[in-house]
Amino acid sequence: EIEAKRTQHPDVNQAAVIVREDQPGDKRIVAYIVPSLEATPESVELREFVGSGLPEYMVPSAIITMAELPLTPNGKLNRKEWP
């Protein structure tokens, strides 16, 4: 649902979302986006956009902009290559 909502934003070309646990017991939602060619949206703007249609606990705590989402040789998302 988070990815679907995020890609509805006119300045987002692609989006992927994961739950990260950098410290044991501290889970957080992180979104990775590829902006459209026209503009790169601000993180605050994207959080507000997602928050307008989803509950607060589903709004990513961090948004990372990437030039492209890394893929495996099979064409699947390569989550090991994400920052």
Tab-separated table of C-alpha atoms in Angstrom:
chain	number	residue	atom	x	y	z
A	1	GLU	CA	0.000	0.000	0.000
A	2	ILE	CA	2.832	2.392	0.824
A	3	GLU	CA	4.554	1.834	-2.536
A	4	ALA	CA	1.268	2.238	-4.392
A	5	LYS	CA	0.498	5.526	-2.642
A	6	ARG	CA	4.013	6.855	-3.156
A	7	THR	CA	3.995	6.176	-6.903
A	8	GLN	CA	0.741	8.142	-7.207
A	9	HIS	CA	2.756	11.300	-6.549
A	10	PRO	CA	3.389	13.023	-9.903
A	11	ASP	CA	7.118	13.506	-9.185
A	12	VAL	CA	7.824	9.851	-8.299
A	13	ASN	CA	8.681	7.444	-11.090
A	14	GLN	CA	9.382	4.315	-9.009
A	15	ALA	CA	9.206	3.440	-5.335
A	16	ALA	CA	10.123	0.551	-3.079
A	17	VAL	CA	9.640	0.244	0.663
A	18	ILE	CA	11.318	-1.972	3.245
A	19	VAL	CA	11.234	-2.378	6.999
A	20	ARG	CA	14.719	-1.962	8.426
A	21	GLU	CA	15.935	-3.004	11.841
A	22	ASP	CA	19.326	-1.326	12.249
A	23	GLN	CA	19.200	-1.853	16.015
A	24	PRO	CA	17.446	-4.852	17.597
A	25	GLY	CA	13.824	-3.985	18.338
A	26	ASP	CA	13.993	-0.672	16.458
A	27	LYS	CA	12.053	-1.281	13.238
A	28	ARG	CA	11.333	1.537	10.834
A	29	ILE	CA	9.896	1.935	7.374
A	30	VAL	CA	12.297	3.271	4.748
A	31	ALA	CA	11.195	4.288	1.260
A	32	TYR	CA	13.478	4.384	-1.761
A	33	ILE	CA	12.296	6.498	-4.669
A	34	VAL	CA	13.352	7.268	-8.214
A	35	PRO	CA	12.077	10.765	-9.033
A	36	SER	CA	10.570	11.733	-12.352
A	37	LEU	CA	12.716	13.629	-14.817
A	38	GLU	CA	10.809	16.866	-14.222
A	39	ALA	CA	11.321	17.295	-10.477
A	40	THR	CA	12.585	15.701	-7.292
A	41	PRO	CA	10.045	15.967	-4.465
A	42	GLU	CA	11.139	16.906	-0.957
A	43	SER	CA	10.962	14.261	1.790
A	44	VAL	CA	8.539	16.369	3.836
A	45	GLU	CA	6.229	16.732	0.839
A	46	LEU	CA	6.268	12.977	0.207
A	47	ARG	CA	5.616	12.144	3.868
A	48	GLU	CA	2.607	14.485	3.859
A	49	PHE	CA	1.353	12.996	0.577
A	50	VAL	CA	1.567	9.423	1.888
A	51	GLY	CA	0.155	10.464	5.256
A	52	SER	CA	-2.925	11.892	3.586
A	53	GLY	CA	-4.092	8.421	2.576
A	54	LEU	CA	-2.464	6.039	5.046
A	55	PRO	CA	-2.280	5.739	8.839
A	56	GLU	CA	0.685	7.409	10.558
A	57	TYR	CA	2.387	4.093	11.381
A	58	MET	CA	2.646	3.372	7.634
A	59	VAL	CA	4.381	6.656	6.756
A	60	PRO	CA	8.105	6.018	6.112
A	61	SER	CA	10.470	7.512	8.655
A	62	ALA	CA	13.133	7.967	5.975
A	63	ILE	CA	12.979	8.583	2.243
A	64	ILE	CA	16.052	7.962	0.114
A	65	THR	CA	16.268	9.268	-3.439
A	66	MET	CA	18.134	7.113	-5.940
A	67	ALA	CA	18.909	7.488	-9.654
A	68	GLU	CA	17.584	3.966	-10.204
A	69	LEU	CA	16.564	0.974	-8.133
A	70	PRO	CA	19.297	-1.691	-8.354
A	71	LEU	CA	18.215	-4.964	-9.939
A	72	THR	CA	19.542	-8.512	-9.832
A	73	PRO	CA	20.508	-10.236	-13.103
A	74	ASN	CA	16.990	-11.746	-13.032
A	75	GLY	CA	15.399	-8.290	-13.022
A	76	LYS	CA	14.190	-8.389	-9.419
A	77	LEU	CA	14.897	-5.653	-6.886
A	78	ASN	CA	18.364	-6.158	-5.397
A	79	ARG	CA	17.735	-5.051	-1.829
A	80	LYS	CA	21.314	-5.916	-0.804
A	81	GLU	CA	22.562	-2.997	-2.929
A	82	TRP	CA	20.369	-0.392	-1.235
A	83	PRO	CA	22.003	2.120	1.117
